[in-house]
Amino acid sequence: MLQNGRVALASPISSGRYGHLTEKGSFKVLEKERTHYSSMYGKIVDSGGNTIVADADADMPVPAGGKFIPAPMHYFMRFAGADGMHAGYLPGYPASHGCVRMPEQYAIAFFNSVSVGTPVTVYGRTPTGRYLGQLRPTFRRSPNRFGDPRFDPRFAPPPPPWWWR
């Protein structure tokens, strides 16, 4: 996020995966919803609540006794069609259906800082090469965790679990 031409807040993200790329361009925040749920994506669970399909589309068949549970997209800021920015899991590679996921503390900070009508610019490209499902997150040690002097540690994501260190 820029304020007076300077970086005021930066966040690690996970953008749209192959086949569901995040649309690039200039947009505006169209709506904000603190407790948004996807109408298109989620998971399918059986009658006992066990996940049957973790990455389900709403139009997939659901077995008897099961149900479709919409994906939570808290602190949602829609900017283009169904795409928006929201709190979500960051596996270390592009993994969404087009939205821009960020850690919850960043999503809260962005959500509280922008209004409907705030300009949004999406740029860059999705990495190519190996099948993205084969990529593994990497953790590099640096003076600050993202190697960026503008990074504000007050909004730092939690450290990786002890078994990743």
Short mmCIF file of C-alpha atoms in Angstrom, two decimals, residues 9-143:
data_model
loop_
_atom_site.label_atom_id
_atom_site.label_comp_id
_atom_site.label_asym_id
_atom_site.label_seq_id
_atom_site.Cartn_x
_atom_site.Cartn_y
_atom_site.Cartn_z
CA LEU A 9 2.35 -1.41 4.17
CA ALA A 10 3.69 -4.43 2.28
CA SER A 11 2.59 -8.04 2.63
CA PRO A 12 3.62 -11.47 1.40
CA ILE A 13 0.84 -12.90 -0.79
CA SER A 14 -0.40 -15.94 -2.66
CA SER A 15 -2.05 -15.03 -5.97
CA GLY A 16 -3.96 -16.97 -8.61
CA ARG A 17 -2.62 -20.34 -9.68
CA TYR A 18 -2.30 -21.60 -13.25
CA GLY A 19 -5.76 -21.71 -14.80
CA HIS A 20 -7.08 -19.13 -12.32
CA LEU A 21 -4.59 -16.27 -12.71
CA THR A 22 -5.21 -13.02 -10.85
CA GLU A 23 -6.31 -10.36 -13.34
CA LYS A 24 -3.68 -7.65 -13.87
CA GLY A 25 -4.55 -3.99 -14.24
CA SER A 26 -5.91 -0.96 -12.44
CA PHE A 27 -9.05 -1.36 -10.36
CA LYS A 28 -10.82 0.13 -7.36
CA VAL A 29 -12.04 -1.47 -4.15
CA LEU A 30 -15.67 -2.25 -5.02
CA GLU A 31 -16.82 -3.60 -1.66
CA LYS A 32 -15.50 -4.60 1.75
CA GLU A 33 -16.87 -7.44 3.86
CA ARG A 34 -15.28 -8.47 7.16
CA THR A 35 -16.74 -12.01 7.21
CA HIS A 36 -17.10 -12.96 3.54
CA TYR A 37 -17.47 -16.57 2.35
CA SER A 38 -16.92 -17.77 -1.21
CA SER A 39 -20.02 -18.66 -3.17
CA MET A 40 -17.93 -20.72 -5.64
CA TYR A 41 -15.15 -22.52 -3.73
CA GLY A 42 -14.79 -24.45 -0.49
CA LYS A 43 -14.71 -28.04 0.67
CA ILE A 44 -17.06 -31.01 0.76
CA VAL A 45 -17.45 -32.87 4.05
CA ASP A 46 -19.24 -36.10 4.93
CA SER A 47 -21.94 -36.47 7.61
CA GLY A 48 -19.23 -36.77 10.28
CA GLY A 49 -17.56 -33.50 9.24
CA ASN A 50 -14.57 -35.23 7.64
CA THR A 51 -13.23 -33.51 4.53
CA ILE A 52 -13.87 -35.51 1.36
CA VAL A 53 -12.79 -32.87 -1.19
CA ALA A 54 -10.52 -30.10 0.15
CA ASP A 55 -10.57 -27.92 -3.00
CA ALA A 56 -14.19 -28.19 -4.13
CA ASP A 57 -16.30 -26.14 -6.51
CA ALA A 58 -19.85 -25.34 -5.37
CA ASP A 59 -21.31 -27.20 -8.37
CA MET A 60 -19.59 -30.53 -7.58
CA PRO A 61 -21.87 -33.43 -6.60
CA VAL A 62 -22.15 -33.89 -2.83
CA PRO A 63 -22.62 -37.42 -1.45
CA ALA A 64 -25.74 -38.21 0.59
CA GLY A 65 -25.37 -36.83 4.11
CA GLY A 66 -22.47 -34.58 3.11
CA LYS A 67 -22.41 -30.87 2.47
CA PHE A 68 -20.48 -28.13 0.71
CA ILE A 69 -18.80 -25.67 3.11
CA PRO A 70 -17.87 -22.31 1.52
CA ALA A 71 -14.27 -21.12 1.94
CA PRO A 72 -13.83 -18.29 4.46
CA MET A 73 -12.42 -15.10 2.94
CA HIS A 74 -12.28 -12.79 5.97
CA TYR A 75 -11.42 -9.10 5.53
CA PHE A 76 -12.45 -9.36 1.87
CA MET A 77 -11.85 -6.36 -0.40
CA ARG A 78 -13.34 -7.04 -3.86
CA PHE A 79 -11.59 -5.27 -6.74
CA ALA A 80 -12.48 -7.15 -9.98
CA GLY A 81 -15.42 -9.49 -10.60
CA ALA A 82 -15.09 -12.25 -8.02
CA ASP A 83 -11.45 -11.39 -7.26
CA GLY A 84 -10.37 -9.56 -4.16
CA MET A 85 -7.80 -9.41 -1.38
CA HIS A 86 -8.45 -11.29 1.86
CA ALA A 87 -6.93 -13.24 4.74
CA GLY A 88 -5.89 -16.72 3.72
CA TYR A 89 -3.32 -19.48 3.70
CA LEU A 90 0.01 -18.80 1.96
CA PRO A 91 1.63 -22.07 0.88
CA GLY A 92 4.64 -20.32 -0.69
CA TYR A 93 3.42 -20.40 -4.30
CA PRO A 94 0.41 -19.11 -6.33
CA ALA A 95 -2.52 -21.21 -5.08
CA SER A 96 -5.75 -19.20 -5.16
CA HIS A 97 -8.60 -19.17 -7.68
CA GLY A 98 -7.67 -15.57 -8.58
CA CYS A 99 -7.83 -13.73 -5.26
CA VAL A 100 -4.84 -12.21 -3.50
CA ARG A 101 -4.38 -14.01 -0.18
CA MET A 102 -2.37 -12.49 2.65
CA PRO A 103 -1.73 -13.28 6.31
CA GLU A 104 -4.63 -12.25 8.54
CA GLN A 105 -2.78 -9.43 10.33
CA TYR A 106 -1.96 -7.82 6.97
CA ALA A 107 -5.51 -8.31 5.68
CA ILE A 108 -6.81 -6.56 8.81
CA ALA A 109 -4.36 -3.68 8.34
CA PHE A 110 -5.29 -3.26 4.66
CA PHE A 111 -9.01 -3.64 5.41
CA ASN A 112 -8.84 -0.91 8.06
CA SER A 113 -6.78 1.39 5.82
CA VAL A 114 -8.76 1.36 2.57
CA SER A 115 -12.22 2.57 1.62
CA VAL A 116 -14.54 1.58 -1.19
CA GLY A 117 -13.14 3.40 -4.22
CA THR A 118 -9.47 3.12 -3.18
CA PRO A 119 -7.33 2.42 -6.29
CA VAL A 120 -5.83 -1.09 -6.60
CA THR A 121 -3.09 -1.97 -9.10
CA VAL A 122 -2.28 -5.63 -9.77
CA TYR A 123 0.99 -6.25 -11.60
CA GLY A 124 3.68 -8.89 -11.98
CA ARG A 125 3.40 -12.41 -13.32
CA THR A 126 2.78 -15.89 -12.01
CA PRO A 127 6.00 -17.93 -11.90
CA THR A 128 6.31 -20.66 -14.54
CA GLY A 129 8.46 -23.76 -14.73
CA ARG A 130 7.95 -26.73 -12.45
CA TYR A 131 4.42 -27.79 -11.68
CA LEU A 132 3.43 -25.39 -8.92
CA GLY A 133 2.14 -28.19 -6.70
CA GLN A 134 5.71 -29.54 -6.49
CA LEU A 135 7.18 -26.32 -5.13
CA ARG A 136 8.04 -26.17 -1.46
CA PRO A 137 8.15 -23.01 0.63
CA THR A 138 11.63 -21.86 1.49
CA PHE A 139 12.64 -19.90 4.54
CA ARG A 140 15.72 -17.71 4.37
CA ARG A 141 17.18 -15.94 7.34
CA SER A 142 17.91 -12.25 6.85
CA PRO A 143 18.07 -9.17 9.11
#
